Short mmCIF file of C-alpha atoms and ligand atoms in Angstrom, two decimals:
data_model
loop_
_atom_site.label_atom_id
_atom_site.label_comp_id
_atom_site.label_asym_id
_atom_site.label_seq_id
_atom_site.Cartn_x
_atom_site.Cartn_y
_atom_site.Cartn_z
CA UNK A 264 0.00 0.00 0.00
CA UNK A 265 1.34 3.41 -0.94
CA UNK A 266 1.93 5.81 1.94
CA UNK A 267 2.33 9.52 1.30
CA UNK A 268 4.88 11.78 2.97
CA UNK A 269 7.62 10.75 5.32
CA UNK A 270 5.53 9.09 8.03
CA UNK A 271 6.57 5.55 7.13
CA UNK A 272 10.30 6.21 6.69
CA UNK A 273 13.07 8.45 7.98
CA UNK A 274 15.50 6.97 10.52
CA UNK A 275 18.22 9.65 10.35
CA UNK A 276 20.53 9.59 13.43
CA UNK A 277 20.64 12.69 15.63
CA UNK A 278 21.30 13.58 19.26
CA UNK A 279 18.19 13.11 21.43
CA UNK A 280 16.68 16.41 22.68
CA UNK A 281 15.51 17.05 26.28
CA UNK A 282 12.00 15.80 25.50
CA UNK A 283 13.26 12.49 24.17
CA UNK A 284 15.61 12.06 27.13
CA UNK A 285 12.79 12.84 29.59
CA UNK A 286 10.48 10.32 27.81
CA UNK A 287 13.24 7.70 27.92
CA UNK A 288 13.86 8.29 31.62
CA UNK A 289 10.12 8.27 32.38
CA UNK A 290 9.41 5.04 30.45
CA UNK A 291 12.38 3.36 32.13
CA UNK A 292 10.90 4.27 35.51
CA UNK A 293 7.30 3.30 34.67
CA UNK A 294 8.47 -0.05 33.26
CA UNK A 295 9.83 -1.08 36.69
CA UNK A 296 7.37 -3.24 38.71
CA UNK A 297 8.77 -1.77 41.95
CA UNK A 298 7.99 1.78 40.77
CA UNK A 299 4.51 0.72 39.66
CA UNK A 300 3.76 -0.71 43.12
CA UNK A 301 5.15 2.35 44.85
CA UNK A 302 3.17 4.74 42.59
CA UNK A 303 -0.05 2.82 43.25
CA UNK A 304 0.33 3.60 46.97
CA UNK A 305 1.95 7.07 47.04
CA UNK A 306 -0.80 9.75 47.52
CA UNK A 307 0.45 12.08 44.75
CA UNK A 308 0.70 9.35 42.08
CA UNK A 309 -2.04 6.95 43.23
CA UNK A 310 -4.81 8.39 41.02
CA UNK A 311 -2.65 8.35 37.88
CA UNK A 312 -1.51 4.81 38.65
CA UNK A 313 -5.09 3.66 39.12
CA UNK A 314 -6.17 5.42 35.92
CA UNK A 315 -3.35 3.79 33.95
CA UNK A 316 -4.08 0.35 35.40
CA UNK A 317 -7.70 0.72 34.37
CA UNK A 318 -6.75 2.08 30.90
CA UNK A 319 -4.44 -0.87 30.28
CA UNK A 320 -7.01 -3.30 31.62
CA UNK A 321 -9.69 -1.85 29.32
CA UNK A 322 -7.35 -2.25 26.36
CA UNK A 323 -6.75 -5.89 27.33
CA UNK A 324 -10.48 -6.48 27.76
CA UNK A 325 -11.79 -4.48 24.79
CA UNK A 326 -12.69 -7.59 22.82
CA UNK A 327 -14.62 -9.03 25.76
CA UNK A 328 -16.61 -5.80 26.18
CA UNK A 329 -17.35 -5.79 22.45
CA UNK A 330 -18.57 -9.37 22.63
CA UNK A 331 -20.87 -8.55 25.55
CA UNK A 332 -22.37 -5.86 23.32
CA UNK A 333 -22.55 -8.31 20.42
CA UNK A 334 -24.48 -10.80 22.59
CA UNK A 335 -26.91 -8.04 23.69
CA UNK A 336 -27.56 -7.15 20.05
CA UNK A 337 -27.94 -10.80 18.95
CA UNK A 338 -30.43 -11.42 21.78
CA UNK A 339 -32.15 -8.09 21.04
CA UNK A 340 -31.87 -7.31 24.75
CA UNK A 341 -32.36 -3.56 24.21
CA UNK A 342 -35.49 -4.18 22.14
CA UNK A 343 -36.78 -6.42 24.93
CA UNK A 344 -36.28 -3.70 27.55
CA UNK A 345 -37.79 -1.02 25.35
CA UNK A 346 -41.25 -1.36 26.90
CA UNK A 347 -39.92 -1.08 30.46
CA UNK A 348 -37.79 -2.76 33.14
CA UNK A 349 -37.91 -6.55 33.48
CA UNK A 350 -36.95 -9.01 36.20
CA UNK A 351 -33.90 -11.23 35.47
CA UNK A 352 -36.04 -14.39 35.48
CA UNK A 353 -38.39 -12.96 32.90
CA UNK A 354 -35.45 -11.86 30.70
CA UNK A 355 -33.83 -15.31 31.03
CA UNK A 356 -37.09 -16.86 29.96
CA UNK A 357 -37.44 -14.65 26.90
CA UNK A 358 -33.80 -15.16 25.86
CA UNK A 359 -34.17 -18.92 26.41
CA UNK A 360 -31.08 -18.89 28.66
CA UNK A 361 -30.48 -20.60 32.00
CA UNK A 362 -31.12 -17.93 34.70
CA UNK A 363 -27.51 -17.81 35.94
CA UNK A 364 -26.13 -17.26 32.42
CA UNK A 365 -28.70 -14.59 31.66
CA UNK A 366 -27.61 -12.88 34.89
CA UNK A 367 -23.96 -13.03 33.78
CA UNK A 368 -24.92 -11.18 30.59
CA UNK A 369 -27.17 -8.69 32.40
CA UNK A 370 -24.57 -7.82 35.03
CA UNK A 371 -21.88 -7.46 32.37
CA UNK A 372 -24.11 -5.20 30.26
CA UNK A 373 -24.95 -3.12 33.34
CA UNK A 374 -21.26 -2.74 34.20
CA UNK A 375 -20.74 -1.34 30.69
CA UNK A 376 -23.59 1.19 31.15
CA UNK A 377 -25.69 -0.41 28.41
CA UNK A 378 -28.45 -1.22 30.88
CA UNK A 379 -28.96 -0.42 34.53
CA UNK A 380 -30.03 -2.46 37.57
CA UNK A 381 -32.87 -0.95 39.56
CA UNK A 382 -32.94 -1.21 43.39
CA UNK A 383 -35.69 -3.87 43.11
CA UNK A 384 -33.36 -6.10 41.05
CA UNK A 385 -35.04 -5.51 37.66
CA UNK A 386 -33.02 -4.33 34.67
CA UNK A 387 -33.83 -1.24 32.57
CA UNK A 388 -32.30 0.46 29.54
CA UNK A 389 -29.47 2.92 30.23
CA UNK A 390 -28.57 5.76 27.80
CA UNK A 391 -26.13 3.67 25.75
CA UNK A 392 -28.53 0.78 25.23
CA UNK A 393 -31.38 3.20 24.52
CA UNK A 394 -29.23 5.03 21.92
CA UNK A 395 -28.73 1.74 20.10
CA UNK A 396 -32.48 1.24 19.74
CA UNK A 397 -32.63 4.48 17.77
CA UNK A 398 -29.65 3.40 15.65
CA UNK A 399 -30.35 0.03 14.03
CA UNK A 400 -27.45 0.74 11.67
CA UNK A 401 -25.02 0.62 14.61
CA UNK A 402 -26.45 -2.78 15.54
CA UNK A 403 -25.79 -3.86 11.93
CA UNK A 404 -22.17 -2.68 12.29
CA UNK A 405 -21.82 -4.57 15.57
CA UNK A 406 -22.94 -7.77 13.83
CA UNK A 407 -20.61 -7.00 10.91
CA UNK A 408 -17.69 -6.85 13.35
CA UNK A 409 -17.69 -10.65 13.52
CA UNK A 410 -15.80 -10.53 10.20
CA UNK A 411 -13.42 -7.80 11.28
CA UNK A 412 -12.56 -9.59 14.50
CA UNK A 413 -11.98 -12.86 12.65
CA UNK A 414 -9.48 -11.04 10.42
CA UNK A 415 -7.86 -9.47 13.48
CA UNK A 416 -7.44 -12.78 15.28
CA UNK A 417 -3.78 -12.67 14.23
CA UNK A 418 -2.94 -8.98 13.83
CA UNK A 419 0.75 -9.72 13.34
CA UNK A 420 -0.01 -11.91 10.32
CA UNK A 421 -2.34 -9.21 9.03
CA UNK A 422 0.38 -6.57 9.34
CA UNK A 423 2.80 -8.90 7.57
CA UNK A 424 0.32 -9.27 4.69
CA UNK A 425 -0.27 -12.96 5.41
CA UNK A 426 -3.62 -14.75 5.57
CA UNK A 427 -5.08 -13.17 2.44
CA UNK A 428 -7.75 -13.10 1.24
CA UNK A 429 -9.25 -11.77 4.45
CA UNK A 430 -12.97 -11.92 5.19
CA UNK A 431 -13.22 -8.18 4.74
CA UNK A 432 -11.46 -8.21 1.37
CA UNK A 433 -14.05 -10.74 0.24
CA UNK A 434 -16.84 -8.63 1.71
CA UNK A 435 -15.51 -5.51 -0.11
CA UNK A 436 -14.56 -7.06 -3.45
CA UNK A 437 -13.74 -3.73 -5.15
CA UNK A 438 -10.81 -3.40 -2.75
CA UNK A 439 -8.97 -6.11 -4.68
CA UNK A 440 -6.83 -4.38 -7.30
CA UNK A 441 -8.62 -4.46 -10.64
CA UNK A 442 -11.61 -6.17 -9.01
CA UNK A 443 -14.20 -3.43 -9.45
CA UNK A 444 -14.98 -3.75 -13.15
CA UNK A 445 -16.05 -7.39 -13.06
CA UNK A 446 -18.36 -7.37 -10.03
CA UNK A 447 -21.78 -8.95 -10.30
CA UNK A 448 -24.98 -8.23 -8.38
CA UNK A 449 -24.27 -10.97 -5.81
CA UNK A 450 -20.90 -9.62 -4.75
CA UNK A 451 -22.08 -6.07 -4.03
CA UNK A 452 -25.36 -6.79 -2.19
CA UNK A 453 -23.91 -7.29 1.30
CA UNK A 454 -21.56 -4.29 1.48
CA UNK A 455 -23.95 -2.06 -0.35
CA UNK A 456 -26.80 -2.92 2.03
CA UNK A 457 -24.59 -2.29 5.07
CA UNK A 458 -23.50 1.11 3.74
CA UNK A 459 -27.08 2.07 2.91
CA UNK A 460 -28.13 1.22 6.47
CA UNK A 461 -25.26 3.14 8.05
CA UNK A 462 -26.01 6.30 6.03
CA UNK A 463 -28.67 6.95 8.68
CA UNK A 464 -25.83 8.12 10.93
CA UNK A 465 -24.35 10.41 8.30
CA UNK A 466 -26.53 11.89 5.56
CA UNK A 467 -28.46 14.48 7.56
CA UNK A 468 -25.41 15.63 9.54
CA UNK A 469 -23.40 16.17 6.34
CA UNK A 470 -26.18 17.81 4.32
CA UNK A 471 -26.98 20.16 7.17
CA UNK A 472 -23.36 21.40 7.09
CA UNK A 473 -22.87 21.36 3.30
CA UNK A 474 -23.27 24.76 1.58
CA UNK A 475 -25.16 23.97 -1.65
CA UNK A 476 -26.89 27.34 -2.15
CA UNK A 477 -26.53 28.47 -5.77
CA UNK A 478 -25.57 24.98 -7.02
CA UNK A 479 -27.76 23.40 -9.69
CA UNK A 480 -26.60 19.78 -9.96
CA UNK A 481 -25.01 17.47 -7.37
CA UNK A 482 -23.31 14.23 -8.41
CA UNK A 483 -22.60 11.69 -5.63
CA UNK A 484 -19.61 9.64 -6.74
CA UNK A 485 -19.49 6.19 -5.14
CA UNK A 486 -23.03 7.06 -4.06
CA UNK A 487 -24.01 3.49 -3.14
CA UNK A 488 -27.73 2.81 -3.09
CA UNK A 489 -28.64 6.49 -3.10
CA UNK A 490 -29.52 7.02 0.56
CA UNK A 491 -27.39 10.19 0.72
CA UNK A 492 -28.97 11.59 -2.46
CA UNK A 493 -32.47 10.67 -1.25
CA UNK A 494 -31.84 12.92 1.78
CA UNK A 495 -30.40 15.60 -0.54
CA UNK A 496 -33.52 15.40 -2.73
CA UNK A 497 -35.76 16.01 0.28
CA UNK A 498 -33.62 18.89 1.55
CA UNK A 499 -33.00 20.55 -1.86
CA UNK A 500 -36.00 19.77 -4.09
CA UNK A 501 -34.72 21.97 -6.94
CA UNK A 502 -31.27 20.39 -7.19
CA UNK A 503 -30.66 18.01 -10.12
CA UNK A 504 -29.07 14.79 -8.79
CA UNK A 505 -26.77 12.20 -10.36
CA UNK A 506 -25.47 9.04 -8.69
CA UNK A 507 -22.36 7.29 -10.03
CA UNK A 508 -21.31 3.88 -8.74
CA UNK A 509 -20.32 0.47 -10.09
CA UNK A 510 -23.05 -0.89 -12.42
CA UNK A 511 -24.56 -3.47 -10.03
CA UNK A 512 -24.63 -0.91 -7.20
CA UNK A 513 -26.18 1.73 -9.46
CA UNK A 514 -28.90 -0.83 -10.29
CA UNK A 515 -29.63 -1.26 -6.59
CA UNK A 516 -29.84 2.54 -6.29
CA UNK A 517 -32.41 2.64 -9.11
CA UNK A 518 -34.56 0.08 -7.28
CA UNK A 519 -34.23 1.75 -3.85
CA UNK A 520 -34.94 5.26 -5.15
CA UNK A 521 -37.97 3.98 -7.08
CA UNK A 522 -39.26 2.34 -3.89
CA UNK A 523 -38.89 5.70 -2.12
CA UNK A 524 -40.83 7.49 -4.85
CA UNK A 525 -37.72 9.33 -6.06
CA UNK A 526 -37.24 7.49 -9.36
CA UNK A 527 -37.51 10.57 -11.56
CA UNK A 528 -35.32 12.75 -9.37
CA UNK A 529 -31.95 10.96 -9.48
CA UNK A 530 -30.09 9.85 -12.62
CA UNK A 531 -28.13 6.70 -11.76
CA UNK A 532 -24.99 5.90 -13.75
CA UNK A 533 -23.10 2.61 -13.63
CA UNK A 534 -19.37 3.16 -14.15
CA UNK A 535 -15.92 2.32 -12.82
CA UNK A 536 -14.45 5.65 -11.70
CA UNK A 537 -10.92 4.25 -11.75
CA UNK A 538 -11.01 3.41 -15.45
CA UNK A 539 -13.74 5.60 -16.96
CA UNK A 540 -14.13 9.39 -16.97
CA UNK A 541 -16.90 10.94 -14.88
CA UNK A 542 -19.64 12.72 -16.81
CA UNK A 543 -19.71 16.53 -17.04
CA UNK A 544 -22.72 18.56 -15.98
CA UNK A 545 -22.63 18.68 -12.17
CA UNK A 546 -21.44 21.88 -10.47
CA UNK A 547 -21.07 20.03 -7.16
CA UNK A 548 -19.69 16.54 -6.55
CA UNK A 549 -19.84 14.63 -3.29
CA UNK A 550 -17.55 11.84 -2.18
CA UNK A 551 -18.92 10.24 0.97
CA UNK A 552 -16.79 7.53 2.63
CA UNK A 553 -15.04 6.79 -0.66
CA UNK A 554 -11.55 8.32 -0.68
CA UNK A 555 -10.31 6.36 2.38
CA UNK A 556 -11.08 3.07 0.58
CA UNK A 557 -8.31 3.68 -1.93
CA UNK A 558 -4.53 3.67 -1.85
CA UNK A 559 -2.85 6.98 -2.64
CA UNK A 560 -2.40 6.54 -6.43
CA UNK A 561 -6.05 5.55 -6.97
CA UNK A 562 -7.29 8.21 -4.54
CA UNK A 563 -5.33 10.90 -6.37
CA UNK A 564 -6.56 9.64 -9.75
CA UNK A 565 -10.14 9.84 -8.46
CA UNK A 566 -9.67 13.42 -7.23
CA UNK A 567 -8.19 14.36 -10.63
CA UNK A 568 -11.13 12.74 -12.42
CA UNK A 569 -13.52 14.78 -10.24
CA UNK A 570 -11.54 17.94 -10.96
CA UNK A 571 -11.85 17.24 -14.70
CA UNK A 572 -15.61 16.68 -14.42
CA UNK A 573 -16.32 19.94 -12.56
CA UNK A 574 -16.63 23.38 -14.19
CA UNK A 575 -14.39 26.23 -12.92
CA UNK A 576 -15.70 27.19 -9.45
CA UNK A 577 -17.30 23.73 -9.11
CA UNK A 578 -17.52 22.34 -5.57
CA UNK A 579 -16.16 19.06 -4.23
CA UNK A 580 -17.62 17.91 -0.89
CA UNK A 581 -15.63 15.17 0.80
CA UNK A 582 -17.02 13.43 3.88
CA UNK A 583 -15.43 10.57 5.77
CA UNK A 584 -13.90 9.65 9.14
CA UNK A 585 -10.44 11.18 9.36
CA UNK A 586 -7.23 10.34 11.13
CA UNK A 587 -6.17 12.66 13.93
CA UNK A 588 -9.67 13.90 14.78
CA UNK A 589 -9.33 15.59 18.16
CA UNK A 590 -10.97 13.54 20.88
CA UNK A 591 -11.46 10.57 18.53
CA UNK A 592 -7.88 9.61 17.72
CA UNK A 593 -8.36 5.82 18.15
CA UNK A 594 -11.39 5.90 15.83
CA UNK A 595 -9.34 7.14 12.89
CA UNK A 596 -5.96 5.60 13.58
CA UNK A 597 -6.79 2.31 15.32
CA UNK A 598 -10.34 1.38 14.22
CA UNK A 599 -10.35 2.59 10.61
CA UNK A 600 -6.59 2.02 10.28
CA UNK A 601 -6.98 -1.68 11.04
CA UNK A 602 -10.37 -1.99 9.34
CA UNK A 603 -8.93 -0.73 6.05
CA UNK A 604 -5.81 -2.83 6.56
CA UNK A 605 -8.00 -5.94 6.83
CA UNK A 606 -10.03 -4.78 3.84
CA UNK A 607 -6.78 -4.60 1.86
CA UNK A 608 -7.01 -1.13 0.38
CA UNK A 609 -6.91 2.50 1.46
CA UNK A 610 -6.10 4.20 4.74
CA UNK A 611 -7.62 6.83 7.00
CA UNK A 612 -6.12 10.21 6.13
CA UNK A 613 -5.77 13.33 8.22
CA UNK A 614 -7.28 16.64 7.21
CA UNK A 615 -3.80 17.89 6.31
CA UNK A 616 -3.10 14.84 4.13
CA UNK A 617 -6.40 15.20 2.28
CA UNK A 618 -5.82 18.93 1.85
CA UNK A 619 -2.41 18.21 0.30
CA UNK A 620 -3.93 15.62 -2.06
CA UNK A 621 -6.67 18.05 -3.07
CA UNK A 622 -4.04 20.66 -3.91
CA UNK A 623 -2.12 18.08 -5.95
CA UNK A 624 -5.30 17.33 -7.90
CA UNK A 625 -5.73 21.05 -8.68
CA UNK A 626 -8.30 22.06 -6.05
CA UNK A 627 -8.15 25.24 -3.92
CA UNK A 628 -10.22 26.97 -1.22
CA UNK A 629 -10.24 23.88 1.03
CA UNK A 630 -12.50 24.41 4.06
CA UNK A 631 -13.72 22.21 6.85
CA UNK A 632 -17.39 22.49 7.81
CA UNK A 633 -18.03 21.40 11.40
CA UNK A 634 -20.46 18.48 11.70
CA UNK A 635 -22.41 17.24 14.71
CA UNK A 636 -20.47 13.97 15.07
CA UNK A 637 -16.96 14.46 13.64
CA UNK A 638 -15.99 11.10 15.14
CA UNK A 639 -18.09 9.40 12.43
CA UNK A 640 -17.50 11.78 9.49
CA UNK A 641 -15.90 15.16 8.95
CA UNK A 642 -16.76 17.34 5.99
CA UNK A 643 -14.38 19.25 3.71
CA UNK A 644 -15.19 21.31 0.65
CA UNK A 645 -12.80 22.40 -2.08
CA UNK A 646 -13.25 24.36 -5.29
CA UNK A 647 -11.98 23.74 -8.79
C1 LIG B 118 -32.76 12.20 28.74
C2 LIG B 118 -31.98 13.20 29.48
C3 LIG B 118 -32.69 14.12 30.39
C4 LIG B 118 -30.65 13.32 29.36
C5 LIG B 118 -29.88 12.52 28.43
C6 LIG B 118 -28.46 12.88 28.52
C7 LIG B 118 -27.85 12.66 27.18
C8 LIG B 118 -27.51 13.84 26.33
C9 LIG B 118 -27.61 11.42 26.80
C10 LIG B 118 -27.06 11.07 25.45
C11 LIG B 118 -28.09 10.34 24.67
C12 LIG B 118 -27.71 10.37 23.23
C13 LIG B 118 -28.14 11.52 22.40
C14 LIG B 118 -27.04 9.36 22.74
C15 LIG B 118 -26.73 9.29 21.35
C16 LIG B 118 -25.92 8.35 20.99
C17 LIG B 118 -25.56 8.10 19.62
C18 LIG B 118 -26.17 8.85 18.53
C19 LIG B 118 -24.64 7.16 19.44
C20 LIG B 118 -24.14 6.81 18.19
C21 LIG B 118 -23.20 5.86 18.14
C22 LIG B 118 -22.62 5.51 16.92
C23 LIG B 118 -21.75 4.49 16.78
C24 LIG B 118 -21.31 3.66 17.91
C25 LIG B 118 -21.27 4.26 15.47
C26 LIG B 118 -20.49 3.24 15.10
C27 LIG B 118 -20.10 3.20 13.74
C28 LIG B 118 -19.28 2.27 13.21
C29 LIG B 118 -18.74 1.14 13.98
C30 LIG B 118 -18.98 2.46 11.82
C31 LIG B 118 -18.26 1.65 11.09
C32 LIG B 118 -18.09 1.99 9.70
C33 LIG B 118 -17.50 1.20 8.80
C34 LIG B 118 -16.97 -0.12 9.11
C35 LIG B 118 -17.43 1.72 7.47
C36 LIG B 118 -16.87 1.08 6.46
C37 LIG B 118 -16.78 1.78 5.17
C38 LIG B 118 -15.38 1.74 4.58
C39 LIG B 118 -15.07 0.41 3.96
C40 LIG B 118 -14.31 2.11 5.60
O1 LIG B 118 -15.41 2.68 3.56
C1 SAM B 119 -17.69 2.65 1.43
S1 SAM B 119 -18.82 2.72 0.16
C2 SAM B 119 -19.62 4.26 0.44
C3 SAM B 119 -20.97 4.33 -0.19
C4 SAM B 119 -21.74 5.62 0.10
N1 SAM B 119 -21.07 6.78 -0.41
C5 SAM B 119 -21.96 5.73 1.58
O1 SAM B 119 -21.29 6.52 2.25
O2 SAM B 119 -22.82 4.99 2.08
C6 SAM B 119 -17.83 3.05 -1.27
C7 SAM B 119 -18.63 3.08 -2.56
O3 SAM B 119 -17.73 3.31 -3.65
C8 SAM B 119 -18.09 2.45 -4.72
N2 SAM B 119 -16.91 2.18 -5.55
C9 SAM B 119 -15.77 1.57 -5.16
N3 SAM B 119 -14.91 1.47 -6.20
C10 SAM B 119 -15.55 2.02 -7.25
C11 SAM B 119 -15.17 2.24 -8.62
N4 SAM B 119 -13.99 1.82 -9.06
N5 SAM B 119 -16.05 2.85 -9.43
C12 SAM B 119 -17.28 3.25 -8.97
N6 SAM B 119 -17.68 3.11 -7.69
C13 SAM B 119 -16.82 2.49 -6.85
C14 SAM B 119 -18.58 1.20 -4.03
O4 SAM B 119 -19.37 0.39 -4.88
C15 SAM B 119 -19.34 1.77 -2.85
O5 SAM B 119 -20.69 2.00 -3.16
#
């Protein structure tokens, strides 16, 4: 996989500065079991030591916590509690589990703030479990993680490029180099359906922040089944809309948009954007969760193709999760970094990296537009 800039290389020898020496001294100290024990008892360091112990423990246990959540989703525990608190015996009955095992799940879920235990012993929804009821697409992602976690069972092998094809590279068949052009309806249905479902978390947030006043035609490149454009059609009834995606995905978009009564409002085009030019005619182009799927050469080629399709002054709107998002660093770097690694193509990029690529492709006036949940997607616009 191509990596831009100097991040992956550069081992020039130089004298360590004070910061490096301090970090070296500090890690040497923290690595000593005797120091750890002392720090856990000394009043001025006790809180930090406890916090670090917990942070490390949570990292060790992350998979277990995720599997507790997975079990809750599979059993539809949150749906069960939707109508009100239930006694453990009643929940065990409805989940067809022995009472003591149901209690293990319920106590684990309560410890993770997904549900809560009332003083009378019944269990009720807590904010996190309740939020999942309103987000069936997150539940779909949680179920989808079974594949990701299977691929991550040996992360060292994954990093070494062994164990291919991975489950995710099979799930996302366009990620295989040269694989996009030959895909049939069967191979796109699963990923396309998952993306359509998860647009519920994204479309309204992005469209609310996207300045489209004065634009006449929006083309969504890699637009999937058209969920984003369906929201755009409702928000901007006078905007002409074009969707471009691989032919079998564009066919699914035609069917979905027709079912939503939007058949006449969106023109759906089947094409391979890596080997065919994009049509002219749109003065705004959106790229939602597409760039990060592609290695640098393909990503740059796509940005150039978009630049060529836009008129002077034309707008590119780029929305995706980004590396280095303040307060959500592990989402970009760890989650999407390893997700895309398992998928076999692309990487999460920082705002600065995307800005540099946009400039390379000929775009200017790059601006970020704050969105409600930048952890999930940030929004940039640029002009030709
Ligand atoms: C009621 C009172 C008085 C007070 C309440 C207090 C309060 C404010 C509580 C908060 C309640 C609230 C509003 C909660 C809202 C929670 C929400 C909206 C949570 C949303 C969570 C979203 C999650 C966990 C999203 C997960 C998304 C994932 C895992 C996405 C994965 C995406 C993938 C794999 C994409 C792949 C595409 C590719 C291939 C990379 O291109
Ligand atoms: C991660 S999905 C995002 C879909 C949609 N924009 C969304 O956010 O839900 C990436 C999309 O790009 C499309 N795609 C990937 N490679 C493509 C190519 N070479 N030509 C056209 N579309 C492509 C996929 O079919 C898929 O619909």
